[in-house]
């Protein structure tokens, strides 16, 4: 059999036989990679009008081309007649069945790829970030977390929470995974593995997104940052770092099942280079993350010392935007993002050898302004108050909550023609009966709610379960819970049975209760807006 190439595998100057499926028939021709961002489609002169009109209408989003109506082709793309000599022949088959999607694709008969399987490796050795000695010197309470020894608090969760809301908090998040996807088609590869629209990001923009498996189960949630034309940072949860790295590389190498409808399919742009920027072999390009969050965070960052152009660049950043900057003695990727919900907040990507010095410089500049070092406790309470998800609680985990169940369905762009898990996501969304909401207890003197505690309606019927709970800036317990859709409206009263799993109610039937016995009663709460106005 002759070899089969795909457009995303062509090198500059290479050609491949191809076809274009239109409502008025199939157009045969040859595709040539003229440059990394330019392709020539050689075809018969008599087919030119049909092909050009169809491609332009697809690019402009004017026409439906599939029974799945949300689909649209990325664009707009310039479609113009080329003065270059057409290609009249090329080796290879005209149809590459292993492509995961193309207009007119039919089910293939090739051998199915194996399922992705991941077994977490057990280890009794805790990892340390470059700031470990700094945390010990500050007297932090250190605890195991996702295989790392991390500070849970320095003074108290409440004090650190409030400092972040009123001034600024400094967080060690160097345990998070930091990958980089590189190459002229890096966006196309990331669009294969992410639900959000990576191709729409301009240089200096970022977005929140998810890795889904073929059944739309959440492998992880992540942030993708476009550093340059061909460089994308991908930041993942510490608990999923090794799994995510294995998944992305397995997809890139074409080793695992990515589509149940085409079980032999391989993702787009598999030649994309993946790098783990925490790996020592990456040398000067290594990066770890330190989070500076809160209303005074920009003032503190600029206090490190910047030239006028850099100061102007950092001040101009809008939420989710990023830039490369030199602040003080530190070469940074500065992103106006974070996990606290604060409008003014930054994540600073620095070489790990410079992380401790950056931390000390920020503390020196920020302490007079109210900056406090913050641990995992405040990080969790801040993100819970802000309605932000934690993998294993609001999505994934034992309950296997999906993206839409977590309340983040708008971050899955189903207009993309294809990405891993798209078909299953649409099917799952059509059947979804619950969603995660924020809630707040009506009184301060109530017990903490925990993951999986039942949520009841006013008649005592179980309508869902708690996913997270923490104290908020006003001293109330605020949390998130997965509940039936009809109870999700803001202002709906609910009741939460805190500690139901350890309750002694079940030890004795209600009819057997005697005077002096104690029973646990559910506490009243109310559904809040999905995200607060912090």
XYZ file of C-alpha atoms in Angstrom:
534
model
C 0.000 0.000 0.000
C 1.336 3.482 -0.758
C 2.042 5.752 2.190
C -0.640 8.124 3.451
C 0.259 11.612 4.595
C -1.934 14.211 6.241
C -1.823 17.969 5.847
C -0.528 18.330 9.413
C 2.359 15.959 8.635
C 3.503 17.635 5.424
C 6.807 19.458 5.527
C 7.351 22.662 3.587
C 7.543 21.792 -0.094
C 5.858 18.374 0.236
C 2.620 17.436 -1.537
C -0.115 14.871 -1.010
C -3.111 13.711 -3.009
C -6.348 14.777 -1.330
C -10.087 15.257 -1.764
C -12.557 17.955 -0.796
C -16.100 16.803 0.021
C -18.763 19.371 -0.908
C -22.588 19.117 -1.042
C -22.278 19.149 -4.846
C -19.689 16.422 -5.132
C -16.125 15.486 -4.319
C -13.255 17.548 -5.693
C -9.969 15.688 -6.188
C -6.615 17.400 -6.162
C -3.250 17.785 -4.486
C -2.308 19.617 -1.303
C 1.097 21.277 -0.958
C 2.614 22.790 2.167
C 3.987 26.080 0.834
C 4.850 27.444 4.317
C 3.997 26.649 7.928
C 0.862 28.767 7.609
C 0.071 28.454 3.876
C -1.149 25.536 1.748
C -1.804 25.214 -1.974
C -4.740 23.141 -3.227
C -4.177 22.151 -6.858
C -7.304 21.094 -8.738
C -8.986 21.169 -12.124
C -9.870 24.625 -13.421
C -13.471 23.452 -13.891
C -13.723 22.715 -10.131
C -12.218 26.018 -9.015
C -15.467 27.953 -8.536
C -17.113 25.202 -6.493
C -14.045 24.601 -4.310
C -13.269 28.269 -3.686
C -16.866 29.184 -2.851
C -17.284 26.212 -0.537
C -13.997 26.908 1.288
C -14.790 30.609 1.676
C -18.264 29.887 3.038
C -16.797 27.354 5.466
C -14.142 29.809 6.592
C -16.696 32.584 7.136
C -19.043 30.261 9.036
C -21.921 30.843 6.645
C -22.942 27.262 5.975
C -23.705 24.008 7.733
C -21.604 21.082 6.556
C -22.589 18.331 8.963
C -25.708 17.037 10.673
C -24.001 18.132 13.919
C -25.005 21.798 13.548
C -22.796 23.398 16.245
C -19.694 22.510 14.236
C -17.882 25.237 12.371
C -14.490 25.394 10.732
C -11.856 27.660 12.351
C -11.539 30.903 10.472
C -11.698 33.244 8.770
C -8.976 32.013 6.423
C -7.881 33.781 3.236
C -8.944 31.749 0.182
C -7.401 33.106 -3.018
C -6.200 31.879 -6.390
C -2.441 31.334 -6.397
C -0.135 32.343 -9.265
C 2.139 29.401 -8.424
C 2.247 26.417 -10.772
C -0.172 23.681 -9.698
C 0.912 20.226 -8.571
C -0.241 17.552 -10.994
C 0.754 14.410 -9.152
C 1.936 13.148 -5.761
C 2.384 9.757 -4.153
C 0.130 8.413 -1.441
C -3.546 7.787 -0.871
C -5.970 10.690 -1.126
C -7.788 9.857 2.110
C -6.110 9.395 5.508
C -8.570 7.345 7.543
C -6.619 7.796 10.762
C -7.466 11.497 10.792
C -9.914 11.966 13.688
C -12.223 14.194 11.669
C -12.744 15.651 8.216
C -15.850 16.624 6.268
C -17.256 13.494 4.706
C -15.457 11.105 7.054
C -16.927 7.603 7.297
C -16.233 4.865 9.801
C -12.985 3.070 9.055
C -11.985 -0.547 9.501
C -8.461 -0.223 10.879
C -7.401 -1.858 14.148
C -8.531 -0.020 17.285
C -5.896 1.590 19.480
C -5.655 0.508 23.140
C -7.310 2.382 26.007
C -5.174 4.791 28.022
C -4.371 3.196 31.374
C -2.769 4.988 34.291
C -1.598 3.542 37.580
C -0.332 6.063 40.115
C 3.072 5.049 41.441
C 3.265 4.656 45.192
C 6.112 6.453 46.966
C 6.924 7.147 50.586
C 9.314 9.933 49.630
C 7.795 13.425 49.650
C 8.957 15.893 47.028
C 10.019 19.437 47.875
C 9.649 22.642 45.894
C 12.574 25.106 45.624
C 10.930 27.017 48.513
C 10.962 24.183 51.044
C 13.767 25.631 53.189
C 12.084 29.037 53.021
C 8.867 27.567 54.409
C 10.722 25.876 57.258
C 12.512 29.115 58.133
C 9.141 30.907 58.260
C 7.759 28.304 60.666
C 5.117 26.991 58.284
C 3.011 23.969 59.205
C 4.070 21.422 56.577
C 1.808 18.581 55.424
C 1.848 15.940 52.656
C -0.098 16.995 49.565
C -0.174 15.153 46.208
C 3.224 13.642 46.925
C 4.754 16.944 48.044
C 5.533 18.392 51.467
C 3.785 21.748 51.391
C 2.856 24.537 53.821
C -0.782 24.364 54.930
C -0.516 27.607 56.916
C 2.012 29.990 58.464
C -0.157 31.866 60.992
C -3.766 30.817 60.405
C -5.993 30.068 57.425
C -8.329 32.933 58.328
C -5.530 35.492 58.645
C -3.971 34.444 55.346
C -7.356 34.358 53.603
C -8.205 37.889 54.752
C -4.750 39.215 53.884
C -5.247 38.046 50.293
C -8.658 39.704 50.086
C -7.526 43.022 51.607
C -3.862 43.309 50.577
C -2.007 40.375 49.036
C -1.021 36.761 49.587
C 2.046 34.906 48.326
C 1.619 31.220 47.454
C 4.107 28.498 46.611
C 2.578 26.668 43.642
C 5.866 25.350 42.316
C 4.495 21.828 42.737
C 2.157 22.421 39.791
C 3.126 20.812 36.484
C 4.449 23.220 33.825
C 4.601 21.881 30.264
C 5.297 23.651 27.005
C 3.897 22.752 23.573
C 5.976 24.068 20.688
C 5.835 24.209 16.924
C 3.875 25.771 14.063
C 0.919 23.453 14.767
C 1.078 23.437 18.564
C -2.339 25.099 18.747
C -3.830 22.387 16.536
C -2.467 19.661 18.815
C -3.750 21.432 21.930
C -7.126 21.872 20.258
C -7.181 18.071 19.891
C -6.644 17.474 23.611
C -8.431 20.513 25.090
C -12.117 21.402 25.139
C -11.603 25.169 24.876
C -10.629 27.039 21.703
C -6.838 27.213 21.892
C -6.486 28.308 18.279
C -8.313 31.559 19.050
C -5.701 32.677 21.599
C -3.533 35.594 20.531
C 0.030 35.872 21.811
C -0.244 37.107 25.392
C -3.622 35.467 26.084
C -4.564 32.439 28.187
C -7.630 30.331 28.843
C -8.999 27.795 31.297
C -9.682 24.396 29.746
C -9.847 20.619 30.308
C -8.307 17.393 29.108
C -11.129 14.925 28.406
C -10.918 11.228 27.628
C -13.009 9.685 24.811
C -15.958 9.300 27.226
C -15.748 12.977 28.301
C -14.423 12.080 31.750
C -12.165 14.841 33.061
C -8.510 13.838 33.068
C -7.574 17.256 34.461
C -8.369 20.940 34.298
C -5.607 23.262 33.163
C -4.603 26.729 32.041
C -3.035 27.243 28.622
C -0.930 30.373 28.010
C 0.228 31.506 24.580
C 3.750 32.805 25.147
C 4.678 33.345 21.504
C 3.556 32.399 18.019
C 4.720 28.800 18.490
C 4.968 28.407 22.300
C 2.174 27.493 24.712
C 2.580 26.970 28.457
C 0.284 24.287 29.887
C -0.055 24.338 33.693
C -1.617 21.280 35.341
C -2.521 20.109 38.828
C 0.285 18.638 40.932
C -1.818 15.568 41.704
C -2.213 14.862 37.970
C 1.201 15.975 36.719
C 2.612 12.542 35.852
C -0.726 11.284 34.503
C -1.182 14.343 32.284
C 2.345 14.050 30.928
C 1.755 10.380 30.089
C -1.621 11.154 28.479
C -0.357 14.000 26.297
C 2.630 12.027 25.093
C 0.546 8.899 24.454
C -1.847 10.963 22.318
C 1.002 12.698 20.517
C 2.661 9.357 19.749
C -0.610 7.860 18.471
C -0.556 5.055 21.044
C -3.978 5.329 22.700
C -7.670 5.384 21.845
C -8.946 8.932 21.455
C -12.286 8.484 19.653
C -14.817 5.676 20.085
C -16.428 6.383 16.708
C -13.021 6.104 14.996
C -11.062 3.865 17.367
C -8.003 3.903 15.101
C -7.875 7.711 14.909
C -4.754 9.693 15.765
C -4.760 13.304 16.908
C -3.839 16.277 14.755
C -0.333 17.804 14.756
C 1.422 14.888 16.394
C 4.804 16.381 15.454
C 4.260 19.061 18.110
C 7.117 19.129 20.615
C 6.237 18.683 24.287
C 8.595 19.796 27.032
C 8.356 19.451 30.807
C 9.697 22.768 32.069
C 10.313 21.439 35.568
C 12.711 18.819 34.205
C 16.374 19.718 34.951
C 17.333 18.795 31.385
C 15.457 21.889 30.147
C 18.218 24.073 31.631
C 17.674 27.816 31.331
C 14.127 27.339 30.042
C 12.904 25.726 33.270
C 9.924 27.357 34.981
C 7.981 26.986 38.222
C 4.988 28.987 39.401
C 4.700 31.424 42.315
C 1.312 33.088 42.835
C 1.001 36.695 44.016
C -2.684 37.374 44.622
C -4.730 40.271 45.950
C -5.587 43.954 45.378
C -2.036 45.194 46.118
C -0.260 42.479 44.156
C 0.590 44.666 41.165
C 2.077 47.372 43.372
C 4.244 44.729 45.062
C 5.381 43.228 41.763
C 6.333 46.632 40.346
C 8.190 47.462 43.561
C 10.806 44.898 42.543
C 11.968 47.462 40.009
C 11.105 47.668 36.312
C 12.040 49.975 33.496
C 9.344 52.247 32.155
C 8.421 50.012 29.224
C 8.116 46.921 31.432
C 6.081 48.769 34.043
C 3.719 49.990 31.331
C 3.451 46.456 29.912
C 2.564 44.920 33.288
C 0.064 47.690 34.087
C -1.622 47.110 30.727
C -2.303 43.420 31.399
C -5.990 42.565 31.557
C -7.292 39.493 33.324
C -5.992 36.265 31.708
C -3.299 38.157 29.761
C 0.442 37.569 30.095
C 3.791 38.957 29.063
C 7.499 38.281 29.338
C 9.072 40.750 31.765
C 12.194 41.494 33.775
C 11.331 42.648 37.300
C 14.258 43.315 39.577
C 16.817 40.600 38.857
C 14.216 38.127 37.630
C 13.255 37.069 34.125
C 9.572 36.185 34.431
C 6.507 35.141 32.563
C 3.928 37.373 34.227
C 0.316 36.243 33.922
C -2.674 38.033 35.380
C -4.324 34.816 36.490
C -4.783 32.909 39.734
C -6.790 30.512 41.861
C -8.240 32.944 44.395
C -10.863 34.830 42.383
C -9.082 38.131 42.940
C -9.362 40.595 40.063
C -5.812 41.823 40.618
C -3.693 38.692 40.812
C -0.587 37.288 39.168
C 1.145 34.009 38.525
C 4.884 34.434 38.095
C 6.809 31.777 36.187
C 10.449 31.866 37.202
C 13.477 29.598 36.910
C 13.481 27.265 39.947
C 16.988 28.397 40.913
C 15.605 31.924 41.292
C 12.368 30.973 43.082
C 13.597 31.456 46.656
C 15.198 34.807 45.828
C 12.010 35.969 44.097
C 9.926 34.947 47.120
C 12.226 36.885 49.477
C 12.229 39.951 47.219
C 8.427 39.956 47.021
C 8.097 39.548 50.796
C 10.535 42.404 51.394
C 8.651 44.687 48.999
C 5.203 43.550 50.055
C 5.306 43.190 53.842
C 4.872 46.956 54.412
C 1.791 46.754 52.167
C 0.256 43.843 54.088
C 1.569 40.894 52.063
C 1.388 37.553 53.894
C 2.797 34.146 52.943
C -0.141 31.779 52.455
C -0.490 28.008 52.594
C -2.726 25.378 51.100
C -5.472 26.088 53.659
C -6.024 29.663 52.487
C -5.603 28.620 48.869
C -8.478 26.176 49.346
C -10.728 28.573 51.266
C -10.139 31.362 48.750
C -10.895 29.203 45.730
C -13.978 27.752 47.459
C -15.292 31.226 48.251
C -14.639 32.205 44.629
C -16.518 29.172 43.287
C -13.456 27.693 41.581
C -13.190 23.922 41.145
C -10.735 21.474 42.658
C -10.046 18.332 40.672
C -11.337 15.367 42.662
C -14.065 17.472 44.294
C -16.001 19.595 41.780
C -14.931 17.485 38.820
C -13.482 14.026 38.364
C -12.930 12.108 41.595
C -15.124 9.320 42.980
C -18.309 11.054 41.801
C -16.803 11.511 38.323
C -18.343 14.941 37.811
C -17.899 16.277 34.291
C -17.095 19.796 33.116
C -20.739 20.842 32.705
C -21.758 19.194 35.989
C -19.088 21.375 37.628
C -20.691 24.481 36.121
C -17.997 25.161 33.530
C -19.709 23.965 30.369
C -19.116 27.331 28.690
C -15.407 26.490 28.599
C -16.048 23.542 26.285
C -16.382 24.894 22.744
C -18.514 22.352 20.919
C -18.367 24.445 17.744
C -14.872 23.021 17.281
C -15.219 20.272 14.634
C -13.411 17.723 16.789
C -11.579 17.267 20.074
C -11.140 14.249 22.294
C -14.413 13.558 24.122
C -16.570 15.928 22.037
C -19.261 13.413 21.033
C -19.483 11.947 24.531
C -19.600 15.441 26.057
C -22.630 16.382 23.941
C -24.386 13.150 24.856
C -23.574 13.600 28.524
C -24.764 17.202 28.505
C -28.092 16.190 26.945
C -28.669 13.847 29.904
C -27.243 16.033 32.681
C -29.524 16.413 35.708
C -27.273 18.205 38.199
C -24.831 21.078 38.505
C -22.430 22.435 41.101
C -23.597 25.553 42.941
C -22.151 27.751 45.671
C -23.946 27.867 49.014
C -23.626 29.636 52.346
C -24.864 28.649 55.761
C -27.277 31.124 57.326
C -25.495 31.219 60.689
C -21.860 31.365 61.674
C -22.016 28.882 64.547
C -22.491 25.746 62.443
C -20.365 22.689 61.870
C -18.109 22.359 58.859
C -19.565 20.481 55.907
C -17.372 17.929 54.165
C -17.118 16.305 50.773
C -20.068 13.924 50.141
C -22.276 15.289 52.954
C -25.922 15.048 51.760
C -27.848 18.125 50.616
C -31.613 18.090 51.284
C -34.601 20.090 50.112
C -37.158 21.558 52.517
C -39.024 18.238 52.740
C -35.959 16.228 53.687
C -35.372 14.681 50.253
C -31.723 14.223 49.276
C -31.019 16.377 46.197
C -27.233 16.258 46.038
C -23.988 16.317 47.994
C -21.344 18.753 49.207
C -18.115 18.952 47.219
C -16.159 21.593 49.212
C -16.627 23.901 52.193
C -14.481 26.569 53.887
C -14.795 29.786 55.874
C -15.231 32.977 53.845
C -13.967 36.520 54.443
C -17.045 37.400 56.547
C -16.694 34.398 58.815
C -19.475 32.269 57.319
C -19.005 28.753 56.036
C -19.335 28.864 52.254
C -19.082 25.878 49.986
C -19.932 24.157 46.757
C -22.360 21.309 46.209
C -23.643 19.219 43.332
C -27.437 19.406 43.334
C -30.342 18.740 40.980
C -30.781 21.404 38.328
C -34.166 22.643 39.560
C -32.670 23.666 42.916
C -29.726 25.564 41.436
C -31.320 29.018 41.204
C -29.752 31.734 43.346
C -31.668 32.204 46.595
C -32.996 28.621 46.819
C -33.035 27.372 50.445
C -31.297 24.036 51.022
C -30.298 21.982 54.050
C -26.987 20.241 54.607
C -26.444 17.199 56.767
C -22.890 17.896 57.994
C -20.855 14.877 58.961
C -23.560 12.425 57.945
C -21.004 9.703 57.317
C -19.857 9.804 60.940
C -23.254 10.619 62.444
C -24.514 8.387 65.255
C -28.106 8.733 64.065
C -27.889 5.443 62.213
C -26.744 3.577 65.328
C -30.264 3.673 66.763
C -33.620 3.775 65.007
C -35.499 7.025 65.531
C -38.318 5.161 67.322
C -35.772 3.845 69.821
C -34.430 7.254 70.848
C -34.663 7.985 74.563
C -34.576 11.191 76.547
C -31.032 12.518 76.569
C -30.047 10.936 73.246
C -28.578 13.275 70.659
C -29.263 13.375 66.932
C -27.625 15.469 64.236
C -29.910 17.887 62.407
C -29.231 19.382 58.978
C -28.285 23.077 58.906
C -30.009 25.659 56.734
C -28.118 27.202 53.845
C -28.918 29.165 50.724
C -27.765 28.876 47.118
C -25.580 31.814 46.048
C -24.671 33.170 42.629
C -22.271 30.780 40.885
C -19.390 33.254 41.224
C -19.152 36.072 43.800
C -18.379 39.697 43.091
C -15.134 39.941 45.019
